[in-house]
Short mmCIF file of C-alpha atoms and ligand atoms in Angstrom, two decimals:
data_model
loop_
_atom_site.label_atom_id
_atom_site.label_comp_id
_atom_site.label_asym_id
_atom_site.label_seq_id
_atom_site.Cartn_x
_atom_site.Cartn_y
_atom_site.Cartn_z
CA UNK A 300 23.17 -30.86 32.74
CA UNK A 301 19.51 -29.97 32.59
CA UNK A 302 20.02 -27.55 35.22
CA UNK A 303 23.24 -26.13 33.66
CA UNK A 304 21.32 -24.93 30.54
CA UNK A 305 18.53 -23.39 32.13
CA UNK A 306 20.79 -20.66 33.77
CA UNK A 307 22.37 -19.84 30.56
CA UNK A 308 18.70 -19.40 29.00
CA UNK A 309 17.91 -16.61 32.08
CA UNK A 310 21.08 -14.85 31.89
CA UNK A 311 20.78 -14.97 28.02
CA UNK A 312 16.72 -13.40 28.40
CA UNK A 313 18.27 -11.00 31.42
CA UNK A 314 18.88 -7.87 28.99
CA UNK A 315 16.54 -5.04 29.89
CA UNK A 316 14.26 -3.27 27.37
CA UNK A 317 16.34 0.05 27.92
CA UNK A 318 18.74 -2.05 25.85
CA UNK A 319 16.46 -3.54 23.09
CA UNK A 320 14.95 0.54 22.10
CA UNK A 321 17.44 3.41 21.80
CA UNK A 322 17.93 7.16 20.03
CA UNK A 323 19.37 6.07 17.13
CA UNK A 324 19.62 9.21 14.41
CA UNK A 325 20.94 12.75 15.56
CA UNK A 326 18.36 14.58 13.32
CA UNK A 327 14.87 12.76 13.55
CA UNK A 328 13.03 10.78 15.22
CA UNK A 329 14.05 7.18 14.64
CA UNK A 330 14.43 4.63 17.30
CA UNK A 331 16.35 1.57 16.49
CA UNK A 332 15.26 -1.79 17.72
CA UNK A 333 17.84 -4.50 18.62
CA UNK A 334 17.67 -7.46 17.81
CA UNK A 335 14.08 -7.29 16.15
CA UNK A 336 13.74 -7.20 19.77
CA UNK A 337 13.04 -11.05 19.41
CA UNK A 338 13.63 -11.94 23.18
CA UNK A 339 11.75 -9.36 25.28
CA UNK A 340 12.27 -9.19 29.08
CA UNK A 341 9.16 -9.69 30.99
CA UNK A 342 5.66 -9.64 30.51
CA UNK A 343 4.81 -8.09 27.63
CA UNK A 344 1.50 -7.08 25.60
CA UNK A 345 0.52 -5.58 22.06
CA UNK A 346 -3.20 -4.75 21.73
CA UNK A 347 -4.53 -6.25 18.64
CA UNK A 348 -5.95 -4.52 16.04
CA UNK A 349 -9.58 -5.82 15.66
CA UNK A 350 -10.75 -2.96 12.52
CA UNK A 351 -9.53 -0.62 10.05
CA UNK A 352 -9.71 2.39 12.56
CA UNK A 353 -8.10 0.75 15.45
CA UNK A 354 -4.93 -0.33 14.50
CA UNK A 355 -1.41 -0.92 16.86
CA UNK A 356 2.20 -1.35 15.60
CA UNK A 357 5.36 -2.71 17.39
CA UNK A 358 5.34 0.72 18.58
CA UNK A 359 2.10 0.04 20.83
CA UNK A 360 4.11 -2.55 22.77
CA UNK A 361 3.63 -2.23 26.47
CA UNK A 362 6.82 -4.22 28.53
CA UNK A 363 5.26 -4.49 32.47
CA UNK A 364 7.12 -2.23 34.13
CA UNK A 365 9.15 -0.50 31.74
CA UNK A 366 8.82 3.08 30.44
CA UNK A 367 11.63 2.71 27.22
CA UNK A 368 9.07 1.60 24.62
CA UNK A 369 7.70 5.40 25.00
CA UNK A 370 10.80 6.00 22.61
CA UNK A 371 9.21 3.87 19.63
CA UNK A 372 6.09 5.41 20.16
CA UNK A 373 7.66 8.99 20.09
CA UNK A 374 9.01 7.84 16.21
CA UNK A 375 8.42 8.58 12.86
CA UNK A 376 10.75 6.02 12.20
CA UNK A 377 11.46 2.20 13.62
CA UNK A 378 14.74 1.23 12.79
CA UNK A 379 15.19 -3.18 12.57
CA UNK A 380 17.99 -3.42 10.57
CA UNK A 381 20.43 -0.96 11.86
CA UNK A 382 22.90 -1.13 8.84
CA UNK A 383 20.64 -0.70 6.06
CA UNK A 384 17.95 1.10 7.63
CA UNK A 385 20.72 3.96 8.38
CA UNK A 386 21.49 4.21 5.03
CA UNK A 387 18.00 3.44 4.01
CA UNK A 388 17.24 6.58 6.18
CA UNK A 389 19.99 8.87 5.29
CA UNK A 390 18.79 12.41 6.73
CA UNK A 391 15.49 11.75 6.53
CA UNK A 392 12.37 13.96 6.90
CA UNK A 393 8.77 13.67 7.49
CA UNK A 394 6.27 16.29 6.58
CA UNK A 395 2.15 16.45 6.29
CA UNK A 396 1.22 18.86 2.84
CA UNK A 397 -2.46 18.26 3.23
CA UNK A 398 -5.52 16.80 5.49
CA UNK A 399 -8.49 15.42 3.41
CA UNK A 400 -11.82 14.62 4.09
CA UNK A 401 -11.83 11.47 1.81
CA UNK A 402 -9.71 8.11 1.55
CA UNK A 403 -6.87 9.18 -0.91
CA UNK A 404 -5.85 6.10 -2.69
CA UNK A 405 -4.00 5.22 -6.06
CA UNK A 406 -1.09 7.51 -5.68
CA UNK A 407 0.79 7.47 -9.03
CA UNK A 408 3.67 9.64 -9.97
CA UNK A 409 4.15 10.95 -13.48
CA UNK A 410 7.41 11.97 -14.14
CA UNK A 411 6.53 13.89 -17.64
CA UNK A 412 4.80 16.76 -15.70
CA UNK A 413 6.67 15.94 -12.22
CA UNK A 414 3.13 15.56 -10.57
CA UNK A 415 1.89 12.98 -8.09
CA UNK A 416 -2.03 12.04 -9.03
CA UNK A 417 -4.01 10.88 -6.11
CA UNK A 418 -7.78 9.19 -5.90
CA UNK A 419 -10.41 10.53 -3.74
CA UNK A 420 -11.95 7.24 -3.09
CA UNK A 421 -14.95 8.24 -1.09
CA UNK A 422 -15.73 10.94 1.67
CA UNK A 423 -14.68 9.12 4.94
CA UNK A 424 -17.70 10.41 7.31
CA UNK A 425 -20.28 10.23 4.69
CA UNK A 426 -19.39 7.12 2.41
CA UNK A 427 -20.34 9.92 -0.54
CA UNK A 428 -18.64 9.78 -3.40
CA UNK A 429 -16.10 12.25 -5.03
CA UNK A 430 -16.09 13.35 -9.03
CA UNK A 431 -12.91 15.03 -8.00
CA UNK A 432 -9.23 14.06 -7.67
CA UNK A 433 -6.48 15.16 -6.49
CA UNK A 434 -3.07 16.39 -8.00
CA UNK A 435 0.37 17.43 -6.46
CA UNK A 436 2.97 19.61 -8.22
CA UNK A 437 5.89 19.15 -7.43
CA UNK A 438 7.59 21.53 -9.58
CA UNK A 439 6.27 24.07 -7.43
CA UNK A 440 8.04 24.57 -3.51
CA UNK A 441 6.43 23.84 -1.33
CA UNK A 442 4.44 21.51 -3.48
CA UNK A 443 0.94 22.17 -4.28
CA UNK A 444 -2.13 20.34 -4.20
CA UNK A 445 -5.08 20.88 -6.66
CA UNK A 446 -8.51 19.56 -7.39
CA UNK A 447 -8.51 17.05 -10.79
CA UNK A 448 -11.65 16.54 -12.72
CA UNK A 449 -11.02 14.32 -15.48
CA UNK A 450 -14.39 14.21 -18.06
CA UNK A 451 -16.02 12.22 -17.87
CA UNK A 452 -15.32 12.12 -14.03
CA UNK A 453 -14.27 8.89 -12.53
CA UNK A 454 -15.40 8.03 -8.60
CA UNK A 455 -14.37 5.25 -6.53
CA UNK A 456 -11.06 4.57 -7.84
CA UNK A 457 -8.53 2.89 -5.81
CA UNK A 458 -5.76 1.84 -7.84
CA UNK A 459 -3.27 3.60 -10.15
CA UNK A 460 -0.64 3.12 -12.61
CA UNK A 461 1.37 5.42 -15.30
CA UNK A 462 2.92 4.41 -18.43
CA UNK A 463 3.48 6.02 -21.58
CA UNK A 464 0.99 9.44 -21.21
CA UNK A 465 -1.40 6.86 -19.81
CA UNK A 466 -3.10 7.47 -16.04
CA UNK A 467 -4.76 3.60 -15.65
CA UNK A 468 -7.10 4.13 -12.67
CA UNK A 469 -8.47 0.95 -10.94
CA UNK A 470 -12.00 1.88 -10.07
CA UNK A 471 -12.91 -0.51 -7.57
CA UNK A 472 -17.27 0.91 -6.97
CA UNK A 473 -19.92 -0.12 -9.41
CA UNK A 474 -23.41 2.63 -8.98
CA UNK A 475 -25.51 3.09 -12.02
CA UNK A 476 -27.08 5.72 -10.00
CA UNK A 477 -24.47 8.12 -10.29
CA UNK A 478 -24.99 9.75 -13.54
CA UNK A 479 -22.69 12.59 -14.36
CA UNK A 480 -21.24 11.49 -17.55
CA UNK A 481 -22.67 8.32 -17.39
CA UNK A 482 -22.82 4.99 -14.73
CA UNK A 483 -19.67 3.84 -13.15
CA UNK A 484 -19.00 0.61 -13.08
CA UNK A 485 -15.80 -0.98 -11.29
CA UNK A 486 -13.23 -1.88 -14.18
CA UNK A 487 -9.89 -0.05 -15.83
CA UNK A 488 -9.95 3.62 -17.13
CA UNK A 489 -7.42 5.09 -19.23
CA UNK A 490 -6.85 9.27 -18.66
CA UNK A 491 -4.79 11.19 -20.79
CA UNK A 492 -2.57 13.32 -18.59
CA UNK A 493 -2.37 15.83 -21.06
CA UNK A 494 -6.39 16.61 -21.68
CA UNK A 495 -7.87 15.16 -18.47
CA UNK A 496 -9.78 12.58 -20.93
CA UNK A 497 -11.31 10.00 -19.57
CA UNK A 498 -12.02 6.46 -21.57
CA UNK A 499 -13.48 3.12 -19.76
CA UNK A 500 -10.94 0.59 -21.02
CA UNK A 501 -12.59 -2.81 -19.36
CA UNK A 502 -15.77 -2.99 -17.18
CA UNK A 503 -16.93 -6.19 -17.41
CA UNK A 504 -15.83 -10.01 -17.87
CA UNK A 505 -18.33 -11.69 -20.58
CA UNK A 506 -20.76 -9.33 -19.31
CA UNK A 507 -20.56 -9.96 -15.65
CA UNK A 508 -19.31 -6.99 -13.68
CA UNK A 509 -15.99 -6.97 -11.53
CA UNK A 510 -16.44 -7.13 -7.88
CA UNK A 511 -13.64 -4.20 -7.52
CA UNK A 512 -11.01 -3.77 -9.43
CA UNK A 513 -8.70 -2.72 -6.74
CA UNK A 514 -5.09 -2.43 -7.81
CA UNK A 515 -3.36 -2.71 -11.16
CA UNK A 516 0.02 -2.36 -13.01
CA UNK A 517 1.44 -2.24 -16.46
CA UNK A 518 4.11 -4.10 -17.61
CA UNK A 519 6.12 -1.51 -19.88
CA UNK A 520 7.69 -4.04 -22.19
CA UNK A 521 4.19 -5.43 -23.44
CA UNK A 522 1.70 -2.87 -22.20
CA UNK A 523 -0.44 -5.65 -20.48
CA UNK A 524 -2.45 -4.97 -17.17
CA UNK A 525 -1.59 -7.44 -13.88
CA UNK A 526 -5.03 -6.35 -11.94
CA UNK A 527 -6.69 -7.41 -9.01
CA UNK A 528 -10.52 -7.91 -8.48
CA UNK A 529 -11.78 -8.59 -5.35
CA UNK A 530 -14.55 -8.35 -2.60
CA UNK A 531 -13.98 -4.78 -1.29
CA UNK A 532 -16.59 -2.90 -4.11
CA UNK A 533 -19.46 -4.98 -1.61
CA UNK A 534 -17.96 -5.16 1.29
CA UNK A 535 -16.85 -1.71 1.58
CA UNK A 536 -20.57 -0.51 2.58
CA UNK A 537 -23.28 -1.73 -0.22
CA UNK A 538 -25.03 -0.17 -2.74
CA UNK A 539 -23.67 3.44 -2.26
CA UNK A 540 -20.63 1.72 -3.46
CA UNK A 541 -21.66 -1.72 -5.41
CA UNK A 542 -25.08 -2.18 -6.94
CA UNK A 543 -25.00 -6.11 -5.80
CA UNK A 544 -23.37 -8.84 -4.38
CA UNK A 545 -20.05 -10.23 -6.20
CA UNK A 546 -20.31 -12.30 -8.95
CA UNK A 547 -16.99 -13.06 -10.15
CA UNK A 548 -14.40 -14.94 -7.99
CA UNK A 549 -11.40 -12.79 -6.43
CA UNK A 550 -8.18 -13.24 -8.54
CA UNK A 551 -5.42 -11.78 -10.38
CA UNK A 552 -5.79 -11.11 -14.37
CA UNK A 553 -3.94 -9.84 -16.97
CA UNK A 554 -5.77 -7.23 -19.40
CA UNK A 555 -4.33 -6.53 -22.96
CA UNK A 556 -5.77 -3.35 -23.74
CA UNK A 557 -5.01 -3.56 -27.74
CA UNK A 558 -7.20 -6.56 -27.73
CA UNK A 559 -9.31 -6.22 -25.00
CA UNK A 560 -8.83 -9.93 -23.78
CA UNK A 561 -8.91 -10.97 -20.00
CA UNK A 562 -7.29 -13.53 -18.69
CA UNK A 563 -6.60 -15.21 -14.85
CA UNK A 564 -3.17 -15.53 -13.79
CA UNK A 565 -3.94 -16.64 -10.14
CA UNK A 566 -6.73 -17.32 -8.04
CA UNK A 567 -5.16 -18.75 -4.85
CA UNK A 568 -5.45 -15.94 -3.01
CA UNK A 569 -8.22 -14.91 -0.12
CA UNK A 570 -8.53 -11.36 -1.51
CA UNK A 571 -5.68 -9.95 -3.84
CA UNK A 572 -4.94 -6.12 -3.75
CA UNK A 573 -1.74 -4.16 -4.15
CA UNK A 574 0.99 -5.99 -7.11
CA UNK A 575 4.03 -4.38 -8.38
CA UNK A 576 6.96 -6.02 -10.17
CA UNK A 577 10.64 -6.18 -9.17
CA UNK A 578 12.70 -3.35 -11.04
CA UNK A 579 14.19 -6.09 -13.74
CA UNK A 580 10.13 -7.74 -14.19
CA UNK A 581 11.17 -10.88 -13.58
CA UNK A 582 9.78 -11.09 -9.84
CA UNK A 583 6.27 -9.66 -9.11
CA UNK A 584 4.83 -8.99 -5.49
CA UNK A 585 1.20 -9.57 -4.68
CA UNK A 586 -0.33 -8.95 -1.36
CA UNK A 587 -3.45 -10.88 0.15
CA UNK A 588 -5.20 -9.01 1.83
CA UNK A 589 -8.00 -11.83 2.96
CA UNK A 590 -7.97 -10.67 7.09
CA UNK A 591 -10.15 -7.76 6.00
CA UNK A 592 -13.40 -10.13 4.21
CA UNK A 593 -16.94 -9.22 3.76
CA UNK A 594 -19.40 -10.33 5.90
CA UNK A 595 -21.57 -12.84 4.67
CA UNK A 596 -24.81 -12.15 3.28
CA UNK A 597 -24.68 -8.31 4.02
CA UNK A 598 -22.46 -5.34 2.90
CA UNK A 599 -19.77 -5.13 5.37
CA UNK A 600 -16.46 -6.17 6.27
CA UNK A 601 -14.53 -6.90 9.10
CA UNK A 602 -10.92 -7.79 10.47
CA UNK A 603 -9.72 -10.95 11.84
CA UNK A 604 -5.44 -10.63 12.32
CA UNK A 605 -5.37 -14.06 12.06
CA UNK A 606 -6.39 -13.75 8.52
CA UNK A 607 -4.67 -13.32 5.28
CA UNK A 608 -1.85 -10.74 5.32
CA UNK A 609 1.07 -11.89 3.74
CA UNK A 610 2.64 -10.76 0.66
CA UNK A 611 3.45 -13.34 -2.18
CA UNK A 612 6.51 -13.30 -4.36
CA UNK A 613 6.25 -14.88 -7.89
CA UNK A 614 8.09 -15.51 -11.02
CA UNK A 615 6.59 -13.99 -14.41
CA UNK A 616 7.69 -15.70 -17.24
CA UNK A 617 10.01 -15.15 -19.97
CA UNK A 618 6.79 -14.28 -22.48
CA UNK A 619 5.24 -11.96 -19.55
CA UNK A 620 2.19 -14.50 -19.41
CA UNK A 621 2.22 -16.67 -16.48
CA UNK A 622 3.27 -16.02 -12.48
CA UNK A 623 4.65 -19.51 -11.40
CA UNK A 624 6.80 -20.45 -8.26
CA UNK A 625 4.42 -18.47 -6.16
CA UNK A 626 6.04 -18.28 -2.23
CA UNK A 627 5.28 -16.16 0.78
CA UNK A 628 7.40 -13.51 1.09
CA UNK A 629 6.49 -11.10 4.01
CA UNK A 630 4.24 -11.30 6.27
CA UNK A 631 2.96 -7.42 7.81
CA UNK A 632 3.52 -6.67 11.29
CA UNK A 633 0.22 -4.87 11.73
CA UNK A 634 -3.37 -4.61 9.69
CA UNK A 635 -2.81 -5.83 6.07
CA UNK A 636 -0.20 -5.38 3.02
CA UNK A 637 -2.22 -2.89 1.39
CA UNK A 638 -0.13 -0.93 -1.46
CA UNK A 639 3.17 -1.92 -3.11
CA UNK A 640 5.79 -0.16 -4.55
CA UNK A 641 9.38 -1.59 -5.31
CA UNK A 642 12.21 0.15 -4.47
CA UNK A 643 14.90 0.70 -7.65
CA UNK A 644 17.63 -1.76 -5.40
CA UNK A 645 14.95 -4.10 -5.08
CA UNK A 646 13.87 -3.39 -1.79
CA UNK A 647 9.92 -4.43 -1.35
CA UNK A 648 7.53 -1.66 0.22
CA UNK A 649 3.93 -2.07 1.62
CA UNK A 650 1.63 0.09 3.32
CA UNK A 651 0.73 -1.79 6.63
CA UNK A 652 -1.80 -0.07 8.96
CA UNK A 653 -0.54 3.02 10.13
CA UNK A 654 2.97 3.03 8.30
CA UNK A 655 5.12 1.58 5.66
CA UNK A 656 7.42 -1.12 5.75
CA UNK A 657 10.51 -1.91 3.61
CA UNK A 658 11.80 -4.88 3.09
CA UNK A 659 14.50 -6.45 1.75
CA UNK A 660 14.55 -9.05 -1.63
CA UNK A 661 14.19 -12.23 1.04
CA UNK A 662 11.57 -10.33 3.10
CA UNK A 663 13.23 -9.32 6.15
CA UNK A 664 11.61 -6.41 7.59
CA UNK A 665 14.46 -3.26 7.62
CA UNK A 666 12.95 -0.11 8.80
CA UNK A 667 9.01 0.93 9.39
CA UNK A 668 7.34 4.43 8.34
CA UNK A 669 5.27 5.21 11.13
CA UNK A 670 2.42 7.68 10.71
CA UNK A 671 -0.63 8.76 12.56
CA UNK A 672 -2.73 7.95 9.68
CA UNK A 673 -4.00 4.72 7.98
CA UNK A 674 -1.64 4.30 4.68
CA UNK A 675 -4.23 3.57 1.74
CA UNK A 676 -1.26 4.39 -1.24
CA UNK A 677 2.21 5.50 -1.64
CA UNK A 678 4.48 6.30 -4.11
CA UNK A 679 7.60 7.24 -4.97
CA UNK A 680 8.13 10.93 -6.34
CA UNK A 681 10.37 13.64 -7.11
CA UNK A 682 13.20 14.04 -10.02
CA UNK A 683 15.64 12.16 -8.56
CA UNK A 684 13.14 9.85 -7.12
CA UNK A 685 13.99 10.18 -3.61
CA UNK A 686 10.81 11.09 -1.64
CA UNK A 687 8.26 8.87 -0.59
CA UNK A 688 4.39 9.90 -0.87
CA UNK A 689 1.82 8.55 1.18
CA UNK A 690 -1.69 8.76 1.25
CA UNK A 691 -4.36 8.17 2.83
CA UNK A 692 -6.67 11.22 5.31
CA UNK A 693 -3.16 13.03 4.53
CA UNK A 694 -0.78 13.35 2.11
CA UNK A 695 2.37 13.14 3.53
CA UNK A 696 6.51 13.62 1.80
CA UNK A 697 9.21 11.72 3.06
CA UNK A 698 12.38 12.83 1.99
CA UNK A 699 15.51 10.04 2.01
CA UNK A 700 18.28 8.18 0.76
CA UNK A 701 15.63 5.23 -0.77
CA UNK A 702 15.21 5.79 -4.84
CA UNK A 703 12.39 4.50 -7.25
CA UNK A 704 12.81 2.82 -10.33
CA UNK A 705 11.79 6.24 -13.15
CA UNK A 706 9.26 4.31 -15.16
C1 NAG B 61 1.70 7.31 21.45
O1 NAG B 61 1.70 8.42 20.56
C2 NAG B 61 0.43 8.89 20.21
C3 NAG B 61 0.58 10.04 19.22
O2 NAG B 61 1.86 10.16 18.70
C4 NAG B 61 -0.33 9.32 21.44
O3 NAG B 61 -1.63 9.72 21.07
C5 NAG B 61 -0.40 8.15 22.43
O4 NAG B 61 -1.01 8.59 23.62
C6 NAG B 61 0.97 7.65 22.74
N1 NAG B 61 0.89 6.48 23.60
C7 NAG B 61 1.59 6.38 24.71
C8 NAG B 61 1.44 5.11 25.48
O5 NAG B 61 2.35 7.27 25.08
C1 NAG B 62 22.61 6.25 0.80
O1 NAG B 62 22.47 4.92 0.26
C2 NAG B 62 23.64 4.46 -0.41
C3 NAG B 62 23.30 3.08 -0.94
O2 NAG B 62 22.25 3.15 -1.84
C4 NAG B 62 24.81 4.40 0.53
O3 NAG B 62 25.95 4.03 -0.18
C5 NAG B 62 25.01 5.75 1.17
O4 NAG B 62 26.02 5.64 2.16
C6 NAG B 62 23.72 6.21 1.83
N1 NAG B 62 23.89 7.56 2.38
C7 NAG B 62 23.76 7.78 3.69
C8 NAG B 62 23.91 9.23 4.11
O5 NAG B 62 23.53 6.91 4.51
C1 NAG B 63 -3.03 18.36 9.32
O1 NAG B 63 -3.61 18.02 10.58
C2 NAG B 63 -2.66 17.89 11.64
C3 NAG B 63 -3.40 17.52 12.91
O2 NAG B 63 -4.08 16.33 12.75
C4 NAG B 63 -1.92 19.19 11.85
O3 NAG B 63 -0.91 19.00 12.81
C5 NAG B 63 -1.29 19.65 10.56
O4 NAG B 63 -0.75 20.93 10.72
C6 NAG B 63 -2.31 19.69 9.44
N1 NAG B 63 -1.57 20.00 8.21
C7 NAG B 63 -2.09 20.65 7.19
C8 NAG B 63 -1.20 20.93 6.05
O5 NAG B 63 -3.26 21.01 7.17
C1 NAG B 64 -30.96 3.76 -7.71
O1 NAG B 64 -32.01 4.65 -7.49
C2 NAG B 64 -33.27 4.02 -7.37
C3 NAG B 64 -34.35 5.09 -7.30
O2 NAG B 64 -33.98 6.10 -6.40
C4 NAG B 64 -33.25 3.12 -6.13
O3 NAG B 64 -34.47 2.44 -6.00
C5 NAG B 64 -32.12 2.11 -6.26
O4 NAG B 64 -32.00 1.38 -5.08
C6 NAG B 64 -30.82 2.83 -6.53
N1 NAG B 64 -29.77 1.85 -6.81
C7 NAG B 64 -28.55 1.99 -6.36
C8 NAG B 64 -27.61 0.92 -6.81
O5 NAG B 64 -28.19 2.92 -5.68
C1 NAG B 65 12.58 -17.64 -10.24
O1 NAG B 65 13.33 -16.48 -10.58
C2 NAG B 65 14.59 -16.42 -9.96
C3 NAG B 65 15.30 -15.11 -10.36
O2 NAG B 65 14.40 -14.05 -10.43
C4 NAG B 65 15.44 -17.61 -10.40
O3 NAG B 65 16.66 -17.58 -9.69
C5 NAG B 65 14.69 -18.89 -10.09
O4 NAG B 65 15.41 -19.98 -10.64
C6 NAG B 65 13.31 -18.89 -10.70
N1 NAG B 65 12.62 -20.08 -10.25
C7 NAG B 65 11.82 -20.78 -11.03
C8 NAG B 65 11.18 -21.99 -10.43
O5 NAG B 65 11.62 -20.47 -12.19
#
């Protein structure tokens, strides 16, 4: 009996990769994966990325022997699901609009003027910081992309998110050297789309400073800000960046701007960064992004993959207060969960390394952007809401059948 089963286990593994990868859209370059390619044939290795700038995807797969995985790495597209991602898909296309010298983070898009805004987080060879932003009209074809100065000018911002006329810009660096218009210190700005007018809305917490206020959303109904802080201000390369050490532990708040109180929500997680709620509020996603961690007792990080990168699904109650019921909901399949953005069918999307994965409402991975580029933000864009943005050294448009919720 023993013997019996084995030989159904090797037929059962006997498949070939040739069958597992495969051409699977007549207009782009998407490759379809069967299976989730769970059971591969032979020996098999994916390198593991140990930083930031070294980072390797299913794509990077190498199968002894076997030349078919060369099709996932020739993809903008990695198809799991072959259903959904189809649709998901649609006739898709991927274009680069720009190449920047800096980290472009917060990607937010407004639909009043129809314009994606985009923050130049710091200049990638230098660490120096930027006064300038960046903003993309899409009204115009092919879509432009122009410098932003809001007064007074905001650096090191990481995090964005639009309601009502209302740009809120995470600002995760803290650098009282840096004295146009005054010292920047990580917290919450508010900028009025319409004048470019810039107004520090939190920057401390009793008077200690934030260690970086990373990522941050508002909940329409009451106004409120979900925000993270974290260690990346210190981490991300000392005091061009943070004056000092952290001082406050990492967690998730919730900021009522009319009142200006502060209050935790959840501080279970290694380091918190990208949140966004489900379209209908009642479910909000918050990734942990603990595998990249400071080192201790000097400015720098590092990456362990056997770290913290999972996203977390919660419930927010009925009053908007509390996130209870808190369960792991996706885990990424390379680097870290970075940004968020829901989907308006509910569909869960993180920036992951090079790429973007979506994923459906019980966190099975459907379909993975795949980019040459680290991902630092995304949004949705458009008037009908059906191109993807991402950013990061580029700012790259998606075009397909996925829509965002119109905020
Ligand atoms: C995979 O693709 C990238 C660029 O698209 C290329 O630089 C790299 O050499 C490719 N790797 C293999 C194994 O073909
Ligand atoms: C686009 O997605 C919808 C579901 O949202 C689906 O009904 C439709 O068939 C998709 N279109 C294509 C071309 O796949
Ligand atoms: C951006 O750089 C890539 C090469 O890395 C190049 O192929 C592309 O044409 C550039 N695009 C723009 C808009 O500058
Ligand atoms: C600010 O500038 C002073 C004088 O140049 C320097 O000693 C100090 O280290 C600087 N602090 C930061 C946070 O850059
Ligand atoms: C969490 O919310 C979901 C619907 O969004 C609901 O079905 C579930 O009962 C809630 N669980 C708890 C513990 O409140």
């Amino acid at each position: 009996m023993k013997h019996f089963l084995c030989i159904i286990v090797l037929l059962a593994g006997a498949s070939t990769a040739e069958q597992l990868f495969s051409r699977c859209h007549s207009s782009t370059r998407a490759a379809c994966v069967k299976d989730y390619a769970a059971a591969i044939p032979g020996p098999f290795f994916r390198p593991p990325s140990t930083d930031l700038e070294h980072t390797y995807d299913f794509s990077d797969i190498v199968i002894a022997g076997d030349k078919s995985t060369q099709i996932l790495n020739d993809s903008d597209f990695l198809v799991f699901d072959q259903k959904r991602g189809m649709e998901i898909l649609g006739s898709p296309s991927y274009e680069i609009l720009w190449n920047d010298t800096a980290e472009l983070e917060g990607a937010t898009y407004v639909p009043r003027q129809n314009k994606i805004y985009t923050m130049r987080l710091f200049e990638t060879e230098t660490s120096q910081v930027s006064f300038y932003q960046l903003v993309v009209d899409l009204n115009k074809d092919p879509p432009t992309v122009s410098k932003y100065f809001t007064n007074p000018p905001i650096i090191q911002a990481s995090g964005g998110s639009y309601h009502n006329g209302i740009l809120y810009v995470g600002v995760c660096g803290s650098n009282d050297n840096i004295t146009r218009g005054g010292p920047s210190r990580s917290g919450i700005r508010a900028i009025d789309i319409e004048t470019g007018k810039s107004t520090v809305l939190l920057n401390n917490y009793f008077g200690t400073p934030w260690g970086c206020i990373d990522d941050l959303v508002v909940h329409p109904g009451t106004g409120d800000i979900f925000f993270s802080n974290n260690d990346y201000g210190w981490a991300s390369g000392g005091y061009d960046f943070a004056m000092a050490a952290p001082e406050l532990p990492v967690a998730i708040f919730r900021f009522t701007p009319s009142t200006g109180a502060v209050r935790v929500v959840d501080d279970t997680l290694k380091e918190p960064n990208g949140l966004a709620f489900s379209p209908d509020y009642k479910t909000m996603y918050i990734s942990d992004t603990g595998s990249v961690s400071p080192i201790a007792g000097m400015s720098g990080q590092q990456y362990t993959s056997t770290g913290h990168r999972t996203i977390y699904a919660y419930n927010v109650s009925q009053d908007t207060v509390h996130l209870t019921n808190k369960r792991a909901f996706y885990l990424t399949q390379d680097l870290i969960p970075d940004a968020l953005r829901v989907a308006a069918n509910g569909y869960v999307l993180c920036s992951a390394g090079n790429g973007v994965d979506v994923v459906d409402t019980q966190g099975i991975l459907l379909l993975r952007i795949k980019t040459d580029f680290l991902v630092a933000s995304f949004t949705f864009g458009g008037r009908n809401m059906d191109e993807l943005w991402l950013t990061g050294s580029r700012i790259v448009r998606v075009k397909w059948n996925l829509t965002g919720v119109v905020h």
